[in-house]
Coordinates of C-alpha atoms and ligand atoms in Angstrom, one line a residue:
M1 CA -28.4 -1.9 38.3
S2 CA -28.7 -3.6 41.6
M3 CA -25.5 -4.7 43.3
S4 CA -27.5 -7.2 45.2
D5 CA -27.8 -9.4 42.1
S6 CA -26.0 -12.5 43.0
R7 CA -25.2 -13.4 39.4
P8 CA -21.6 -12.9 38.4
V9 CA -21.3 -9.9 36.1
R10 CA -20.3 -11.0 32.7
V11 CA -20.5 -8.7 29.7
R12 CA -19.6 -9.1 26.1
F13 CA -18.6 -6.9 23.2
A14 CA -19.8 -8.8 20.1
P15 CA -18.7 -7.1 16.9
S16 CA -19.0 -8.6 13.4
P17 CA -15.8 -8.5 11.5
T18 CA -17.4 -6.8 8.5
G19 CA -15.0 -3.8 8.3
P20 CA -13.2 -1.4 10.6
L21 CA -14.7 -0.9 14.0
H22 CA -16.6 2.4 14.1
I23 CA -15.9 4.8 16.9
G24 CA -19.5 4.1 18.1
G25 CA -18.6 0.5 18.5
V26 CA -15.5 1.5 20.5
R27 CA -17.9 3.4 22.8
T28 CA -20.1 0.3 23.2
A29 CA -17.0 -1.8 24.1
L30 CA -15.9 0.9 26.5
Y31 CA -19.3 1.0 28.4
N32 CA -19.2 -2.8 28.7
Y33 CA -15.7 -2.6 30.0
L34 CA -16.4 0.1 32.5
L35 CA -19.3 -1.8 33.9
A36 CA -17.3 -5.0 34.1
R37 CA -14.4 -3.4 35.9
Q38 CA -16.7 -1.5 38.3
L39 CA -18.6 -4.5 39.3
G40 CA -15.7 -6.9 39.4
G41 CA -17.0 -8.7 36.4
T42 CA -15.6 -10.3 33.3
M43 CA -15.2 -8.6 29.9
I44 CA -15.7 -10.9 27.0
L45 CA -14.9 -10.4 23.3
R46 CA -17.0 -12.5 21.0
I47 CA -16.5 -12.4 17.2
E48 CA -19.8 -12.7 15.4
D49 CA -18.8 -13.9 12.0
T50 CA -21.6 -16.2 11.0
D51 CA -22.4 -14.1 8.0
Q52 CA -19.6 -15.3 5.8
T53 CA -20.7 -13.1 2.9
R54 CA -19.9 -10.0 4.8
Y55 CA -16.6 -11.2 6.3
V56 CA -13.7 -8.8 5.7
P57 CA -10.1 -10.0 6.1
G58 CA -8.2 -7.9 8.6
A59 CA -11.3 -6.7 10.4
E60 CA -10.9 -8.9 13.4
A61 CA -7.2 -8.0 13.9
Y62 CA -8.2 -4.3 13.5
I63 CA -10.9 -4.7 16.3
L64 CA -8.4 -6.3 18.7
E65 CA -5.8 -3.6 18.0
S66 CA -8.3 -0.8 18.4
L67 CA -9.5 -2.1 21.8
K68 CA -5.9 -2.4 23.0
W69 CA -5.1 1.0 21.8
V70 CA -8.0 2.6 23.7
G71 CA -7.1 0.7 26.8
I72 CA -10.0 -1.8 26.9
E73 CA -8.7 -5.1 28.4
I74 CA -10.4 -8.3 27.4
D75 CA -10.6 -11.1 29.9
E76 CA -12.0 -13.8 27.6
G77 CA -11.8 -13.8 23.8
P78 CA -10.3 -15.3 20.7
E79 CA -6.8 -14.1 21.6
N80 CA -6.7 -15.0 25.3
G81 CA -9.2 -17.9 25.3
G82 CA -11.3 -18.7 28.3
P83 CA -13.7 -21.3 29.8
H84 CA -16.2 -20.8 26.9
A85 CA -13.8 -21.0 24.0
P86 CA -14.0 -20.8 21.0
Y87 CA -15.0 -17.1 21.0
R88 CA -15.4 -16.9 17.3
Q89 CA -18.9 -18.0 16.2
S90 CA -17.8 -19.6 13.0
E91 CA -15.8 -22.0 15.1
R92 CA -18.9 -22.7 17.2
K93 CA -21.0 -23.7 14.2
P94 CA -21.8 -27.2 15.4
M95 CA -23.2 -26.0 18.7
Y96 CA -26.2 -24.1 17.3
R97 CA -28.3 -26.5 15.3
Q98 CA -29.4 -28.5 18.3
Y99 CA -31.2 -25.5 19.8
A100 CA -33.1 -24.8 16.5
E101 CA -34.0 -28.4 16.4
A102 CA -35.1 -28.5 20.0
L103 CA -37.5 -25.7 19.2
I104 CA -38.9 -27.7 16.3
E105 CA -39.5 -30.6 18.7
K106 CA -41.4 -28.2 20.9
G107 CA -43.5 -26.9 18.0
L108 CA -41.9 -23.4 18.4
A109 CA -40.0 -23.4 15.1
Y110 CA -40.4 -25.1 11.7
Y111 CA -38.6 -26.1 8.6
A112 CA -39.2 -23.8 5.6
F113 CA -38.4 -24.9 2.1
D114 CA -39.4 -21.8 0.2
T115 CA -37.2 -20.8 -2.7
E116 CA -36.2 -17.2 -3.5
E117 CA -39.0 -17.1 -6.1
D118 CA -41.6 -18.3 -3.5
L119 CA -40.5 -15.6 -1.1
D120 CA -40.6 -12.9 -3.8
A121 CA -44.1 -14.0 -4.9
M122 CA -45.3 -13.9 -1.3
R123 CA -44.0 -10.4 -0.8
K124 CA -45.5 -9.1 -4.0
R125 CA -48.9 -10.7 -3.1
L126 CA -48.9 -9.1 0.3
E127 CA -47.8 -5.7 -0.9
A128 CA -50.5 -5.8 -3.6
S129 CA -53.1 -6.3 -0.9
K130 CA -51.5 -3.5 1.3
M131 CA -50.3 -6.0 3.9
Q132 CA -47.0 -6.2 5.7
P133 CA -44.8 -8.2 3.3
A134 CA -43.5 -10.5 6.1
Y135 CA -43.1 -14.2 6.6
D136 CA -45.2 -14.2 9.8
A137 CA -48.0 -15.9 11.7
V138 CA -50.5 -15.1 8.9
S139 CA -48.5 -15.6 5.7
R140 CA -46.6 -18.7 6.8
M141 CA -49.7 -20.8 6.3
G142 CA -49.5 -20.1 2.5
M143 CA -45.9 -21.1 2.3
K144 CA -43.9 -24.3 1.9
N145 CA -42.9 -25.3 5.4
S146 CA -43.3 -28.1 7.9
L147 CA -46.5 -26.5 9.1
T148 CA -48.2 -26.7 5.7
L149 CA -46.7 -29.7 4.0
G150 CA -47.5 -33.2 5.1
Q151 CA -45.2 -35.1 7.4
D152 CA -44.1 -37.5 4.7
E153 CA -43.2 -34.7 2.3
V154 CA -41.2 -32.9 4.9
K155 CA -39.4 -36.1 5.7
A156 CA -38.7 -36.8 2.1
R157 CA -37.5 -33.3 1.4
L158 CA -35.1 -33.5 4.4
E159 CA -33.8 -36.9 3.3
S160 CA -33.2 -35.9 -0.2
G161 CA -31.2 -32.8 0.9
D162 CA -33.7 -30.2 -0.2
P163 CA -32.4 -26.8 0.9
Y164 CA -34.2 -25.5 4.0
V165 CA -34.0 -22.9 6.8
I166 CA -35.4 -23.1 10.3
R167 CA -37.7 -20.3 11.3
I168 CA -39.0 -19.3 14.7
K169 CA -42.8 -19.7 15.0
L170 CA -44.1 -16.6 16.7
P171 CA -47.5 -16.2 18.3
R172 CA -50.0 -14.3 16.2
K173 CA -50.8 -11.5 18.7
E174 CA -49.0 -11.4 22.0
E175 CA -47.3 -8.7 23.9
V176 CA -43.6 -9.1 24.3
R177 CA -42.3 -7.0 27.1
F178 CA -38.8 -6.4 28.5
H179 CA -37.1 -3.9 30.7
D180 CA -34.3 -1.9 29.2
E181 CA -31.8 -0.4 31.7
I182 CA -31.7 2.8 29.7
R183 CA -35.2 3.0 28.1
G184 CA -37.4 1.4 30.8
W185 CA -40.2 -0.9 29.7
V186 CA -40.3 -1.8 26.0
V187 CA -43.5 -3.4 24.7
V188 CA -43.9 -4.8 21.3
N189 CA -46.8 -6.9 19.9
S190 CA -45.8 -10.1 18.1
S191 CA -48.1 -9.2 15.3
T192 CA -45.5 -6.7 14.2
M193 CA -42.7 -9.3 14.2
D194 CA -41.8 -11.9 11.6
D195 CA -40.8 -15.5 11.8
K196 CA -37.1 -14.8 11.5
V197 CA -34.7 -17.4 10.2
L198 CA -32.7 -19.1 13.0
L199 CA -30.7 -21.5 11.0
K200 CA -29.7 -20.8 7.4
S201 CA -29.6 -23.2 4.5
D202 CA -25.8 -23.4 4.8
G203 CA -26.2 -24.7 8.4
M204 CA -24.9 -21.5 9.9
P205 CA -27.0 -19.9 12.6
T206 CA -28.3 -16.4 12.0
Y207 CA -27.1 -13.5 14.2
H208 CA -30.3 -13.9 16.3
L209 CA -29.8 -17.6 17.2
A210 CA -26.1 -17.5 17.6
N211 CA -26.2 -14.3 19.7
V212 CA -28.8 -15.6 22.1
V213 CA -27.4 -19.1 22.4
D214 CA -23.9 -17.7 23.1
D215 CA -25.1 -15.1 25.6
Y216 CA -26.8 -18.0 27.4
L217 CA -23.9 -20.4 27.2
M218 CA -21.4 -17.8 28.2
G219 CA -23.4 -16.7 31.2
I220 CA -23.8 -13.1 30.0
S221 CA -25.5 -11.0 32.7
H222 CA -25.9 -7.7 30.7
V223 CA -26.3 -7.1 27.1
I224 CA -25.0 -3.6 26.4
R225 CA -25.2 -2.7 22.7
G226 CA -26.1 0.0 20.3
E227 CA -29.6 1.2 19.7
E228 CA -29.7 -0.3 16.2
W229 CA -30.2 -3.7 18.0
L230 CA -33.3 -2.6 19.9
P231 CA -35.7 -3.9 17.2
S232 CA -34.1 -7.3 17.5
A233 CA -34.5 -7.5 21.3
P234 CA -38.2 -8.6 21.3
L235 CA -37.2 -11.6 19.2
H236 CA -34.3 -12.4 21.5
V237 CA -36.7 -12.2 24.5
M238 CA -39.0 -14.7 22.7
L239 CA -36.0 -17.0 22.1
Y240 CA -35.1 -16.9 25.8
R241 CA -38.7 -17.8 26.5
Y242 CA -39.0 -20.6 24.0
L243 CA -35.6 -22.1 25.0
G244 CA -36.7 -22.1 28.6
W245 CA -33.9 -19.7 29.6
E246 CA -36.0 -16.7 30.8
E247 CA -34.7 -17.1 34.4
V248 CA -31.2 -16.2 33.3
M249 CA -32.1 -13.8 30.5
P250 CA -29.5 -10.9 30.6
K251 CA -30.4 -7.4 31.4
F252 CA -30.6 -5.3 28.3
A253 CA -29.2 -1.8 27.8
H254 CA -29.5 -0.2 24.4
L255 CA -27.1 2.7 24.0
P256 CA -28.1 6.0 22.2
L257 CA -26.7 6.6 18.7
L258 CA -23.7 8.8 18.0
L259 CA -25.0 11.6 15.8
K260 CA -23.5 13.7 13.1
P261 CA -22.1 17.1 14.4
E262 CA -24.6 19.0 12.2
G263 CA -28.3 18.2 12.6
N264 CA -29.5 14.7 13.1
G265 CA -28.6 11.3 11.7
K266 CA -26.2 8.6 12.7
L267 CA -22.6 9.4 12.4
S268 CA -21.5 7.6 9.3
K269 CA -18.3 6.4 7.9
R270 CA -18.2 9.2 5.3
D271 CA -18.8 12.0 7.8
G272 CA -15.4 11.9 9.3
D273 CA -13.2 12.6 6.4
R274 CA -15.8 15.0 5.0
L275 CA -15.9 17.1 8.2
G276 CA -12.3 16.6 9.2
F277 CA -12.3 14.1 12.0
P278 CA -11.8 10.4 12.2
V279 CA -14.7 8.0 12.7
F280 CA -12.4 5.1 13.2
P281 CA -10.0 4.5 16.1
L282 CA -7.2 3.5 13.8
Q283 CA -6.5 4.2 10.2
W284 CA -8.1 1.6 7.9
T285 CA -7.4 0.7 4.3
D286 CA -10.2 -1.2 2.7
P287 CA -8.8 -4.4 1.3
K288 CA -11.1 -4.3 -1.8
S289 CA -11.3 -0.7 -2.8
G290 CA -7.9 0.4 -1.4
E291 CA -9.7 3.4 0.1
T292 CA -8.1 4.7 3.3
S293 CA -10.1 6.2 6.2
S294 CA -8.3 8.2 8.9
G295 CA -8.0 7.0 12.5
Y296 CA -7.7 8.7 15.8
R297 CA -4.3 7.1 16.5
E298 CA -2.7 8.3 13.3
S299 CA -4.3 11.7 13.6
G300 CA -2.3 12.1 16.8
Y301 CA -4.9 11.7 19.5
F302 CA -3.9 10.3 22.9
P303 CA -5.8 7.0 23.5
E304 CA -6.7 8.3 27.0
A305 CA -8.3 11.4 25.4
V306 CA -10.3 9.3 23.0
A307 CA -11.6 7.0 25.8
N308 CA -12.5 10.1 27.9
M309 CA -14.3 11.8 25.1
L310 CA -16.2 8.7 24.1
A311 CA -17.3 8.0 27.6
L312 CA -18.9 11.4 27.8
L313 CA -20.8 11.0 24.5
G314 CA -24.0 9.6 25.9
W315 CA -23.1 9.3 29.6
H316 CA -23.2 12.2 32.0
P317 CA -21.4 12.1 35.4
S318 CA -23.4 13.4 38.4
D319 CA -21.2 16.5 38.5
N320 CA -20.0 18.6 35.6
R321 CA -16.6 17.2 35.6
E322 CA -15.1 16.3 32.1
L323 CA -11.7 14.9 32.6
F324 CA -11.6 11.3 33.7
S325 CA -8.8 8.8 33.6
M326 CA -9.8 5.2 32.8
A327 CA -9.7 4.4 36.6
E328 CA -11.9 7.3 37.3
L329 CA -14.4 6.4 34.6
I330 CA -14.6 2.9 36.0
E331 CA -15.5 4.4 39.4
A332 CA -18.0 7.0 38.2
F333 CA -19.8 5.2 35.3
S334 CA -23.4 4.1 35.6
L335 CA -25.9 2.9 33.1
E336 CA -28.6 5.0 34.8
K337 CA -26.8 8.1 33.7
V338 CA -26.7 7.0 30.0
S339 CA -29.1 9.2 28.1
K340 CA -31.9 7.9 25.9
S341 CA -31.3 10.5 23.2
G342 CA -28.5 10.4 20.6
A343 CA -25.2 12.1 21.4
K344 CA -23.9 14.6 18.9
F345 CA -20.3 14.3 18.0
D346 CA -18.4 17.5 18.5
V347 CA -15.1 18.0 16.7
N348 CA -14.0 21.0 18.8
K349 CA -14.6 19.0 21.9
A350 CA -12.5 16.2 20.6
H351 CA -9.7 18.6 20.0
W352 CA -10.2 20.1 23.4
F353 CA -9.9 16.7 25.1
N354 CA -6.7 16.0 23.3
Q355 CA -5.2 19.3 24.2
Q356 CA -6.1 18.7 27.8
Y357 CA -4.2 15.5 27.8
L358 CA -1.4 17.0 25.9
S359 CA -0.9 19.8 28.4
N360 CA -1.1 17.4 31.3
T361 CA 1.7 15.2 30.1
S362 CA 5.2 16.0 31.3
D363 CA 8.0 16.8 28.8
E364 CA 9.4 13.3 29.4
Q365 CA 6.1 11.5 28.9
L366 CA 5.5 13.5 25.7
M367 CA 8.9 12.7 24.5
E368 CA 8.0 9.0 24.8
V369 CA 5.2 9.6 22.4
V370 CA 7.1 11.6 19.8
W371 CA 10.7 10.3 20.1
A372 CA 10.3 7.8 17.2
Q373 CA 9.0 10.6 15.0
F374 CA 11.9 12.8 15.9
Q375 CA 14.3 10.0 15.0
E376 CA 12.5 9.3 11.8
L377 CA 12.7 12.9 10.7
Y378 CA 16.1 13.9 12.0
G379 CA 18.1 10.7 12.3
N380 CA 18.5 7.8 14.7
D381 CA 21.6 9.3 16.2
I382 CA 20.1 12.6 17.4
D383 CA 20.6 13.6 21.0
R384 CA 17.6 12.9 23.3
E385 CA 18.5 15.6 25.8
Y386 CA 18.6 18.2 23.0
A387 CA 15.3 16.9 21.6
L388 CA 13.7 17.2 25.0
K389 CA 14.7 20.9 25.2
V390 CA 13.3 21.5 21.7
L391 CA 10.1 19.8 22.6
A392 CA 9.8 21.9 25.8
L393 CA 10.1 25.0 23.7
L394 CA 7.6 24.1 21.0
R395 CA 4.9 22.1 22.7
E396 CA 2.7 24.9 24.0
K397 CA 1.3 25.8 20.6
F398 CA 0.1 22.4 19.6
Q399 CA -3.1 20.4 20.1
F400 CA -1.6 17.3 18.7
A401 CA 1.7 15.6 19.6
K402 CA 2.3 14.5 16.1
D403 CA 2.7 18.1 14.9
I404 CA 5.6 18.9 17.2
A405 CA 8.4 17.0 15.6
P406 CA 7.8 18.3 12.1
A407 CA 7.8 21.9 13.5
A408 CA 11.2 21.4 15.0
H409 CA 13.0 21.2 11.6
F410 CA 15.0 24.4 12.2
F411 CA 16.6 23.0 15.3
Y412 CA 18.1 20.2 13.1
G413 CA 19.2 22.1 10.1
R414 CA 19.4 25.5 8.5
P415 CA 16.4 27.0 6.8
A416 CA 16.0 25.7 3.3
S417 CA 13.9 28.8 2.5
Y418 CA 12.7 32.0 4.1
D419 CA 9.1 33.2 4.5
E420 CA 8.6 35.4 1.5
A421 CA 5.6 37.3 2.7
A422 CA 7.4 38.1 6.0
I423 CA 10.5 39.3 4.2
A424 CA 8.4 41.6 2.0
K425 CA 7.0 43.2 5.1
K426 CA 10.0 43.3 7.4
W427 CA 13.1 43.8 5.2
K428 CA 14.6 47.2 4.6
E429 CA 17.6 48.3 2.7
D430 CA 19.9 47.9 5.6
T431 CA 18.4 44.9 7.3
N432 CA 21.0 42.5 6.0
A433 CA 23.7 44.9 7.2
S434 CA 22.0 44.9 10.7
L435 CA 22.0 41.1 10.7
L436 CA 25.7 41.1 10.0
G437 CA 26.1 43.5 12.9
L438 CA 24.2 41.2 15.2
A439 CA 26.3 38.3 14.0
E440 CA 29.5 40.2 14.9
A441 CA 28.1 41.1 18.3
F442 CA 27.1 37.5 19.1
A443 CA 30.5 36.2 17.9
A444 CA 32.3 38.6 20.3
A445 CA 30.1 37.9 23.3
S446 CA 29.9 34.6 25.1
A447 CA 26.2 34.3 25.6
S448 CA 25.0 30.8 26.4
D449 CA 21.5 31.3 27.9
A450 CA 18.4 33.2 26.9
E451 CA 19.2 36.1 29.2
G452 CA 22.7 36.4 27.9
F453 CA 21.5 36.4 24.3
E454 CA 18.9 39.0 25.1
A455 CA 21.3 41.3 26.8
C456 CA 23.7 41.0 23.9
F457 CA 21.0 41.6 21.3
R458 CA 19.8 44.7 23.1
A459 CA 23.3 46.2 23.3
A460 CA 23.9 45.4 19.7
C461 CA 20.7 47.0 18.5
E462 CA 21.6 50.1 20.4
A463 CA 25.1 50.2 18.9
L464 CA 23.5 49.8 15.4
G465 CA 21.0 52.6 16.2
K466 CA 18.0 50.2 15.7
K467 CA 14.9 49.5 17.8
T468 CA 14.9 46.0 19.1
G469 CA 11.4 45.6 17.5
E470 CA 12.8 46.3 14.1
L471 CA 15.3 43.5 14.2
M472 CA 13.5 40.9 16.2
Q473 CA 11.5 39.5 13.3
P474 CA 14.3 39.5 10.7
M475 CA 16.5 37.7 13.2
R476 CA 13.8 35.0 13.7
I477 CA 13.3 34.6 10.0
A478 CA 17.1 34.4 9.5
L479 CA 17.4 31.7 12.1
S480 CA 14.3 29.6 11.4
G481 CA 13.0 30.7 8.0
E482 CA 9.6 31.3 9.6
A483 CA 7.8 34.4 10.9
M484 CA 6.5 32.7 14.0
G485 CA 7.9 30.2 16.5
P486 CA 9.1 29.6 20.0
P487 CA 10.4 32.4 22.4
I488 CA 13.2 34.0 20.4
F489 CA 16.0 34.1 22.9
E490 CA 15.3 30.5 24.0
L491 CA 15.7 29.6 20.3
L492 CA 19.1 31.4 20.2
A493 CA 20.3 29.7 23.3
L494 CA 19.4 26.3 22.0
L495 CA 21.1 26.9 18.7
G496 CA 24.2 28.2 20.4
A497 CA 26.3 31.3 19.4
A498 CA 28.3 29.7 16.6
E499 CA 25.3 28.4 14.8
V500 CA 23.4 31.7 15.3
V501 CA 26.3 33.6 13.8
D502 CA 26.5 31.3 10.8
R503 CA 22.8 31.5 10.2
L504 CA 22.7 35.3 10.4
K505 CA 25.5 35.6 7.9
L506 CA 23.9 33.0 5.6
A507 CA 20.5 34.9 5.7
A508 CA 22.2 38.2 5.0
E509 CA 23.8 36.6 1.9
K510 CA 20.7 34.8 0.6
I511 CA 17.9 37.2 1.4
S512 CA 17.5 40.2 -0.8
A513 CA 15.2 42.9 0.3
Ligands
LIG601 N1 -22.8 -8.7 16.1 C1 -23.6 -7.6 16.5 C2 -22.8 -6.4 16.1 O1 -22.2 -6.4 15.1 C3 -23.8 -7.7 18.0 C4 -24.9 -7.0 18.5 C5 -25.1 -7.4 20.0 O2 -24.3 -6.9 20.8 O3 -26.0 -8.2 20.2 O4 -22.9 -5.3 16.7

């Protein structure tokens, strides 16, 4: 990308609201955003909803919320408006027809009146003679369109309201070339392309027409989108040429696919829940089937970790660094370093990223993330200072912030049960008696910190004639119900002597060896 380009940098993310935004779509939005911010450009969100049959309620709101969650800011879009509003294609419907008609005027497009049956018959005919079953420069001359019907008939059909579409008229054999910022030169012969519909019979533009017209009208400088749109690019290039907009044609960059963790193939909606990771940024419940797919947010990922991980799926910084804040990504990102080949999704790496972000947050920052969950689980009136101490004790073992609060239950109440397997292993005839001995010792001493409790425990073990190792686990189980947990004397200190004494007595009463 040359910085000397005088054109203002304007990029767009142009999703269709046909369902939840896939994590690959979030990556596309992210790359657009990084480039926009790096080059002082504008990030546009355009909702491509011309295919009313695929419209899914809630999908647009989901897209907006996902982008916000990941930290992608939109400068112009349906929510915040902008100089090219509206940013929803269905609301721009009246704008597109004139361009399709202008092409007809120039002899570069035509009306086609073929019915479904006509089209079917054409496909069958061509398939039977081993030809490409396409409506193209060859087959169009055998169809019902304004190239084959007389002028009068065309006029009559239009006047009587016969349904029609407008198709682009492609040259029979011509090279279509364009430069892709990631793939280099792409060359396609028009003989392999078909006369795509530009305007549908309901008067709506197709994706191709609306996309190109809007990119032009909105002054888009770079089209950065997924590889699945590469086959459409030659047609878009032809549209720029036909409409006389070649001079301002955006630069194209087609991003590599996100692949399944195992083997090849595009990462699909079903892979996530099958392999234990989300493929959607936020949880999504399908409005029709009621089926719920998990999201990164609800699975406890930090949005910063997700943005960082996504940026590196397909883009390689010049050094081997892996941790980047959004500001650092903006500085380091470049389209030249986006790879051509697909990027394999790696679940362990996703966990790793999250853990990095988790361990880099301060206790206070982490508390911000989990406080609502603590309150939900343990009551709105719980003490924040105490919760902060609990969090500091527990956090080390976790990859996900959301797992911390549920693991804190024994700081907020006595064990409802005790780990049976651990009891079977650790309890002896006299273990309960020893626990009562410990209770007595803690009651008599006035320990308040971890060191104090440890000293008291050691002295008590000696007095009871027990090794510390023999009573350590039973004491933990008595206090927490669990065989594993935070550093034991810190746990005692946080519970406080009175509670410790009560829990030891309770365990001695409830647990039978
Ligand atoms: N509406 C297309 C999509 O859903 C946009 C493709 C493009 O960016 O041109 O991804």
